């Protein structure tokens, strides 16, 4: 059997399988097949999209990919043909179904697919003259807004920044960890809408309400977890952590009562003509001093002490709290505290990392950080960066969403010592 006829045969097999089972798996192979009439890149892009949404035909109907007219028409024709195939009776005989598929998709055929040569596919293997290599050029300068998390990514690994912000071909499909973080943030946002002044006499009501907020928020993010078991385990972990969070609120009321002024507060700052944006998880006012506290919830790994976090700021490895500080200061607030609340571990008490401005973290450190933000954003906006080098620190690669695509990542410790 020639390669072309093998293509046709597996295309027909997949079409039969899809007709019989309506499963997405053969459908995704169909759209990527050379027999689909859809170009390879477009088929692969739609397959990637449908693997996430599970609705290939709808995605094509809604033209979810911006395509040139001829590409779009080919995709729409492919979807139309599939729908025609779907109208075939479920009890159709195999032979009848196969013949219809050959006819509907206009596959080169003499009724026996195994002998089909699909002449139009032969050109796929024709050799072409090599094109002269393109001259290397830098990635176009970044023209949109900046954020502290983008600079954190760039500081951690320039290549990671490139994959995340400049190279749409490599997709971050998200992870259970990011779904957990988003759900927990949403739960606390709702919770503090009802409890802006947490007080110990409301302890029972707070415990009940936070349980409901976590349940509801995780339902919203259910699709971010691959299995029902993982979802259940993560909800339980979040519920335990949320109760510890209430323990901390109750204790905090005695030590340093506060009022929540805002949740998911937009932070905007113009640094040397370049716009920076972000969202502050929570903005508090200390009821005794009137100072403003910027609070960031952390559901992943973070620094374990204020001095460790300050060192990261000093080394230009973290810009988040300095950015929030300058954004709120520019908005007229007198920011006295920058706070990270670790919410990763359900087994230990919540112990926030508090940076007192002017004491734990000096203003000149915050100014250094702002100056570096300006330098880095100028670098990224310049369009002059010709190489986005991978990090030398292999620990950064452990949970990197782009690790599969990244051919030049450093070997892990285990690999280095094993070789
Ligand atoms: S795998 Fe490692 S080197 Fe590659 S982008 Fe991710 S962090 Fe950077």
Coordinates of C-alpha atoms and ligand atoms in Angstrom, one line a residue:
X1 CA 0.0 0.0 0.0
X2 CA 1.4 3.4 -0.9
X3 CA 1.6 6.1 1.7
X4 CA -1.2 8.1 0.1
X5 CA -3.6 5.2 0.2
X6 CA -2.6 4.6 3.8
X7 CA -3.6 8.2 4.5
X8 CA -6.9 7.6 2.9
X9 CA -7.5 4.4 4.7
X10 CA -6.8 5.8 8.1
X11 CA -9.0 8.9 7.3
X12 CA -11.9 6.6 6.4
X13 CA -11.3 4.5 9.5
X14 CA -11.4 7.6 11.7
X15 CA -14.5 8.9 9.9
X16 CA -16.3 5.6 10.5
X17 CA -15.2 5.6 14.1
X18 CA -16.5 9.1 14.6
X19 CA -19.8 8.3 12.9
X20 CA -20.2 5.3 15.2
X21 CA -19.1 6.8 18.5
X22 CA -19.2 10.6 18.1
X23 CA -16.0 10.6 20.1
X24 CA -13.6 13.6 19.8
X25 CA -10.5 11.6 19.4
X26 CA -11.0 10.4 15.8
X27 CA -12.5 13.8 15.0
X28 CA -9.2 15.5 16.0
X29 CA -7.3 13.1 13.8
X30 CA -9.7 13.8 10.9
X31 CA -9.1 17.6 11.0
X32 CA -5.4 17.1 11.0
X33 CA -5.4 14.5 8.2
X34 CA -4.1 15.5 4.8
X35 CA -7.4 14.1 3.4
X36 CA -9.5 16.7 5.3
X37 CA -8.9 19.4 2.8
X38 CA -7.9 21.7 5.7
X39 CA -4.3 22.8 5.6
X40 CA -2.0 21.2 8.1
X41 CA -1.4 24.3 10.3
X42 CA -5.0 25.2 10.4
X43 CA -6.0 21.6 11.2
X44 CA -3.5 21.4 14.0
X45 CA -4.6 24.8 15.4
X46 CA -8.3 23.7 15.4
X47 CA -7.4 20.4 17.0
X48 CA -5.6 22.2 19.8
X49 CA -8.5 24.5 20.3
X50 CA -11.0 21.6 20.3
X51 CA -8.9 19.6 22.7
X52 CA -9.6 22.3 25.2
X53 CA -13.2 23.2 24.4
X54 CA -14.3 19.7 23.1
X55 CA -16.4 21.3 20.3
X56 CA -14.5 21.3 17.0
X57 CA -17.5 21.8 14.7
X58 CA -18.8 24.7 16.7
X59 CA -15.3 26.3 16.8
X60 CA -15.2 26.1 13.0
X61 CA -18.7 27.4 12.6
X62 CA -17.9 30.4 14.8
X63 CA -14.6 30.9 13.0
X64 CA -12.8 31.0 16.3
X65 CA -9.5 31.2 14.4
X66 CA -8.8 34.3 12.3
X67 CA -8.0 32.8 8.9
X68 CA -7.6 34.0 5.4
X69 CA -10.8 33.5 3.4
X70 CA -9.6 30.5 1.4
X71 CA -8.4 28.7 4.6
X72 CA -11.7 29.5 6.3
X73 CA -13.7 28.2 3.4
X74 CA -11.8 24.9 3.5
X75 CA -12.4 24.5 7.2
X76 CA -16.1 25.3 6.8
X77 CA -16.4 22.8 3.9
X78 CA -14.8 20.1 6.1
X79 CA -17.3 20.8 8.9
X80 CA -20.2 20.7 6.4
X81 CA -19.0 17.4 5.1
X82 CA -18.8 16.0 8.6
X83 CA -22.3 17.1 9.2
X84 CA -23.5 15.4 6.0
X85 CA -21.8 12.2 7.2
X86 CA -23.6 12.5 10.5
X87 CA -26.9 12.4 8.7
X88 CA -26.1 8.8 7.6
X89 CA -28.2 6.3 9.6
X90 CA -26.5 4.9 12.6
X91 CA -27.3 1.3 11.4
X92 CA -25.5 1.8 8.0
X93 CA -23.4 -1.1 6.9
X94 CA -19.7 -0.7 7.1
X95 CA -19.2 -0.9 3.3
X96 CA -22.0 1.6 2.6
X97 CA -20.6 4.0 5.2
X98 CA -17.1 3.8 3.8
X99 CA -18.3 4.4 0.2
X100 CA -20.3 7.4 1.4
X101 CA -17.2 8.9 3.2
X102 CA -15.2 8.5 0.0
X103 CA -17.9 10.3 -1.9
X104 CA -18.6 13.0 0.7
X105 CA -15.0 13.9 1.1
X106 CA -14.2 13.4 -2.6
X107 CA -11.4 11.1 -1.8
X108 CA -9.7 9.7 -4.9
X109 CA -11.2 6.2 -5.0
X110 CA -12.2 3.3 -7.2
X111 CA -14.5 2.0 -4.4
X112 CA -11.7 0.0 -2.8
X113 CA -10.0 2.4 -0.5
X114 CA -7.0 0.1 0.0
X115 CA -6.1 0.5 -3.6
X116 CA -6.7 4.2 -3.8
X117 CA -3.7 6.2 -4.8
X118 CA -5.1 9.6 -3.9
X119 CA -3.0 11.3 -6.5
X120 CA -3.5 14.8 -5.1
X121 CA -1.6 13.7 -2.0
X122 CA 1.5 12.6 -3.9
X123 CA 2.6 16.2 -4.3
X124 CA 3.0 16.3 -0.5
X125 CA 6.3 14.5 -1.0
X126 CA 7.6 16.4 -3.9
X127 CA 11.0 17.9 -3.2
X128 CA 11.3 21.7 -3.4
X129 CA 14.2 23.9 -3.9
X130 CA 15.5 25.1 -0.5
X131 CA 14.7 28.7 0.3
X132 CA 17.5 31.0 1.4
X133 CA 17.5 31.3 5.2
X134 CA 15.7 34.4 6.5
X135 CA 17.9 37.0 8.1
X136 CA 17.7 36.8 11.9
X137 CA 15.7 39.6 13.5
X138 CA 14.7 40.5 17.0
X139 CA 11.3 39.9 18.4
X140 CA 9.2 43.0 17.8
X141 CA 9.1 45.4 20.8
X142 CA 6.4 44.8 23.4
X143 CA 3.7 47.4 22.7
X144 CA 1.1 46.5 25.3
X145 CA 0.9 47.0 29.0
X146 CA 3.4 45.6 31.4
X147 CA 2.8 43.8 34.6
X148 CA 4.9 42.8 37.6
X149 CA 4.2 39.1 36.9
X150 CA 5.5 39.5 33.3
X151 CA 8.7 41.1 34.7
X152 CA 9.0 38.3 37.3
X153 CA 8.8 35.7 34.5
X154 CA 11.4 37.6 32.5
X155 CA 13.7 37.8 35.5
X156 CA 13.3 34.1 36.2
X157 CA 13.8 33.0 32.6
X158 CA 13.9 35.2 29.5
X159 CA 12.8 32.3 27.4
X160 CA 9.7 31.7 29.6
X161 CA 8.7 35.3 29.0
X162 CA 9.2 34.8 25.3
X163 CA 6.9 31.7 25.3
X164 CA 4.3 33.3 27.5
X165 CA 4.1 36.7 25.9
X166 CA 5.6 36.7 22.5
X167 CA 5.1 33.3 21.0
X168 CA 1.4 32.3 20.7
X169 CA 2.3 29.0 19.0
X170 CA 3.3 27.6 22.4
X171 CA 0.3 27.4 24.6
X172 CA 0.1 27.3 28.4
X173 CA -3.0 25.1 28.9
X174 CA -3.1 26.0 32.6
X175 CA -2.8 23.5 35.4
X176 CA -4.6 22.2 38.4
X177 CA -2.4 24.5 40.5
X178 CA -3.5 27.6 38.6
X179 CA -7.2 26.5 38.8
X180 CA -6.7 26.1 42.6
X181 CA -5.2 29.5 42.9
X182 CA -7.9 31.2 40.9
X183 CA -10.7 29.4 42.8
X184 CA -9.3 30.3 46.2
X185 CA -8.8 33.9 45.2
X186 CA -12.4 34.1 44.0
X187 CA -13.6 32.5 47.3
X188 CA -11.8 35.1 49.4
X189 CA -13.0 37.9 47.2
X190 CA -16.6 36.9 47.9
X191 CA -16.0 36.1 51.5
X192 CA -14.6 39.6 52.3
X193 CA -17.4 41.2 50.4
X194 CA -19.6 40.0 53.3
X195 CA -17.0 40.3 56.1
X196 CA -15.1 43.6 55.5
X197 CA -14.3 43.8 59.3
X198 CA -13.6 40.3 60.5
X199 CA -14.4 40.0 64.2
X200 CA -14.2 37.1 66.6
X201 CA -17.9 37.2 67.5
X202 CA -18.7 36.5 63.9
X203 CA -16.4 33.4 63.9
X204 CA -19.2 30.9 63.4
X205 CA -20.8 32.8 60.6
X206 CA -17.4 33.4 59.0
X207 CA -16.6 29.7 59.1
X208 CA -19.9 28.7 57.5
X209 CA -19.8 31.4 54.9
X210 CA -16.2 30.7 53.8
X211 CA -17.1 27.0 53.4
X212 CA -19.9 28.1 51.0
X213 CA -17.6 30.5 49.1
X214 CA -15.0 27.8 48.6
X215 CA -17.6 25.3 47.4
X216 CA -19.1 27.7 45.0
X217 CA -15.7 29.1 43.7
X218 CA -14.3 25.7 43.0
X219 CA -17.5 24.7 41.1
X220 CA -16.7 27.6 38.8
X221 CA -13.2 26.2 38.2
X222 CA -14.2 22.5 38.0
X223 CA -12.9 22.3 34.4
X224 CA -9.4 23.2 35.5
X225 CA -9.0 19.8 37.2
X226 CA -8.4 16.8 35.2
X227 CA -10.3 14.2 37.3
X228 CA -13.1 14.2 39.7
X229 CA -10.8 12.7 42.4
X230 CA -8.3 15.5 42.0
X231 CA -11.1 18.1 42.2
X232 CA -12.5 16.6 45.4
X233 CA -9.0 16.4 47.0
X234 CA -8.3 20.0 46.1
X235 CA -11.6 21.2 47.4
X236 CA -11.0 19.4 50.7
X237 CA -7.5 21.0 50.9
X238 CA -9.0 24.4 50.2
X239 CA -11.7 24.0 52.9
X240 CA -9.2 23.1 55.5
X241 CA -6.9 26.0 54.5
X242 CA -9.9 28.4 54.5
X243 CA -10.8 27.4 58.1
X244 CA -7.2 28.1 59.1
X245 CA -7.5 31.5 57.4
X246 CA -10.5 32.2 59.6
X247 CA -8.5 31.2 62.7
X248 CA -6.0 33.8 61.6
X249 CA -8.6 36.5 61.1
X250 CA -10.0 35.9 64.6
X251 CA -6.5 36.2 66.1
X252 CA -5.8 39.3 64.0
X253 CA -8.8 41.1 65.2
X254 CA -7.1 41.2 68.7
X255 CA -3.6 42.1 67.5
X256 CA -4.3 44.5 64.6
X257 CA -7.9 44.9 63.5
X258 CA -8.4 46.0 60.0
X259 CA -11.1 46.9 57.5
X260 CA -11.1 45.6 54.0
X261 CA -11.2 48.6 51.6
X262 CA -11.1 46.8 48.4
X263 CA -10.9 43.4 46.7
X264 CA -9.3 42.8 43.3
X265 CA -8.4 46.4 43.2
X266 CA -7.0 47.6 39.8
X267 CA -3.4 48.8 40.1
X268 CA -2.2 51.1 37.4
X269 CA 1.1 52.9 37.0
X270 CA 2.9 54.7 34.3
X271 CA 6.6 54.1 34.4
X272 CA 8.6 56.3 32.1
X273 CA 5.7 56.4 29.6
X274 CA 5.0 52.7 29.7
X275 CA 1.8 51.5 31.3
X276 CA 1.8 48.8 34.0
X277 CA -1.3 47.1 35.3
X278 CA -2.2 44.5 37.8
X279 CA -4.8 43.6 40.4
X280 CA -4.3 43.8 44.2
X281 CA -6.0 40.9 46.0
X282 CA -7.0 43.0 49.0
X283 CA -6.5 46.5 50.3
X284 CA -6.8 47.0 54.0
X285 CA -6.8 49.9 56.5
X286 CA -5.2 49.3 59.9
X287 CA -7.9 50.5 62.3
X288 CA -5.4 51.7 64.9
X289 CA -3.0 53.6 62.7
X290 CA -5.0 54.3 59.5
X291 CA -2.1 52.9 57.4
X292 CA -3.0 51.1 54.2
X293 CA -2.0 47.5 53.7
X294 CA -1.6 45.8 50.3
X295 CA -2.3 42.1 50.6
X296 CA -1.5 39.4 48.2
X297 CA -2.8 35.8 48.6
X298 CA -0.3 33.1 47.6
X299 CA -1.5 29.6 46.9
X300 CA 1.9 28.4 45.5
X301 CA 5.4 28.3 46.9
X302 CA 6.7 31.6 48.2
X303 CA 9.4 33.1 50.4
X304 CA 9.2 31.7 53.9
X305 CA 10.2 34.9 55.7
X306 CA 10.1 38.7 55.2
X307 CA 13.9 38.8 54.9
X308 CA 13.8 36.1 52.1
X309 CA 11.2 38.1 50.2
X310 CA 13.3 41.3 50.7
X311 CA 16.3 39.5 49.3
X312 CA 14.3 38.6 46.2
X313 CA 13.3 42.2 45.8
X314 CA 16.9 43.3 46.2
X315 CA 18.1 40.7 43.6
X316 CA 15.3 41.9 41.2
X317 CA 13.7 38.5 41.2
X318 CA 10.3 39.8 42.4
X319 CA 8.6 43.0 41.5
X320 CA 5.0 42.3 42.6
X321 CA 4.8 44.0 46.0
X322 CA 7.0 47.0 45.0
X323 CA 4.8 47.5 42.0
X324 CA 1.7 47.5 44.1
X325 CA 3.4 49.9 46.6
X326 CA 4.1 52.4 43.8
X327 CA 0.7 52.0 42.2
X328 CA -1.1 52.7 45.4
X329 CA 1.3 55.5 46.4
X330 CA 0.6 57.1 43.1
X331 CA -3.1 56.8 43.8
X332 CA -2.6 58.8 47.0
X333 CA -2.5 56.1 49.6
X334 CA -0.1 56.0 52.5
X335 CA 1.0 52.4 52.2
X336 CA 2.4 51.1 55.5
X337 CA 2.4 47.4 55.0
X338 CA 3.0 44.9 52.2
X339 CA 1.6 41.5 53.0
X340 CA 1.9 38.0 51.5
X341 CA -0.6 35.5 52.9
X342 CA 0.5 31.9 52.2
X343 CA -2.5 29.7 51.5
X344 CA -0.8 26.6 50.1
X345 CA -0.6 24.3 53.0
X346 CA -3.7 23.0 54.7
X347 CA -1.7 21.5 57.6
X348 CA -0.1 24.5 59.0
X349 CA -1.4 27.8 60.5
X350 CA -1.7 30.8 58.2
X351 CA 1.3 33.0 59.0
X352 CA 1.5 36.1 56.8
X353 CA 4.7 37.6 55.7
X354 CA 4.5 41.3 56.6
X355 CA 6.9 43.9 55.2
X356 CA 6.6 47.2 57.2
X357 CA 7.4 50.0 54.7
X358 CA 10.4 52.0 55.9
X359 CA 11.3 49.3 58.4
X360 CA 11.3 45.7 57.1
X361 CA 11.7 47.0 53.6
X362 CA 13.4 50.4 53.0
X363 CA 12.0 53.0 50.6
X364 CA 15.3 53.1 48.7
X365 CA 14.9 49.3 48.0
X366 CA 11.5 50.0 46.6
X367 CA 13.0 52.8 44.5
X368 CA 15.7 50.5 43.2
X369 CA 13.0 48.0 42.2
X370 CA 11.0 50.7 40.4
X371 CA 14.1 51.8 38.5
X372 CA 14.8 48.2 37.5
X373 CA 11.1 47.9 36.3
X374 CA 11.7 50.9 34.1
X375 CA 14.9 49.4 32.7
X376 CA 13.4 46.0 32.0
X377 CA 10.3 47.4 30.4
X378 CA 12.5 49.6 28.2
X379 CA 14.4 46.5 27.1
X380 CA 11.3 44.5 26.3
X381 CA 9.8 47.5 24.4
X382 CA 12.9 48.1 22.4
X383 CA 12.6 45.2 20.0
X384 CA 16.3 44.8 20.1
X385 CA 16.4 41.6 22.0
X386 CA 17.7 38.9 19.6
X387 CA 17.9 36.0 22.0
X388 CA 15.7 34.9 24.9
X389 CA 18.1 32.7 26.7
X390 CA 16.9 29.8 28.9
X391 CA 17.6 30.1 32.6
X392 CA 20.6 28.4 34.1
X393 CA 18.6 27.5 37.2
X394 CA 17.0 24.1 36.5
X395 CA 14.6 24.4 39.5
X396 CA 12.7 27.1 37.5
X397 CA 11.9 24.4 34.9
X398 CA 10.3 22.0 37.3
X399 CA 6.8 23.3 36.9
X400 CA 7.3 25.3 33.7
X401 CA 4.3 25.1 31.3
X402 CA 6.7 25.3 28.4
X403 CA 9.2 22.6 29.4
X404 CA 8.1 20.3 26.6
X405 CA 8.6 22.9 23.9
X406 CA 11.8 24.2 25.4
X407 CA 14.7 22.4 23.8
X408 CA 17.5 24.2 25.6
X409 CA 16.4 24.0 29.2
X410 CA 19.2 23.2 31.6
X411 CA 19.5 19.6 32.8
X412 CA 17.9 18.9 36.1
X413 CA 20.1 18.2 39.2
X414 CA 19.2 14.6 39.0
X415 CA 20.3 14.4 35.3
X416 CA 23.5 16.3 36.0
X417 CA 24.5 14.1 38.9
X418 CA 23.3 10.9 37.1
X419 CA 25.5 11.5 34.1
Ligands
LIG1 S1 11.7 25.0 30.7 FE1 13.2 26.2 31.9 S2 14.5 27.2 30.4 FE2 12.7 26.5 29.3 S3 11.3 28.2 29.3 FE3 10.8 27.0 31.1 S4 12.0 27.8 32.8 FE4 12.9 28.6 30.9

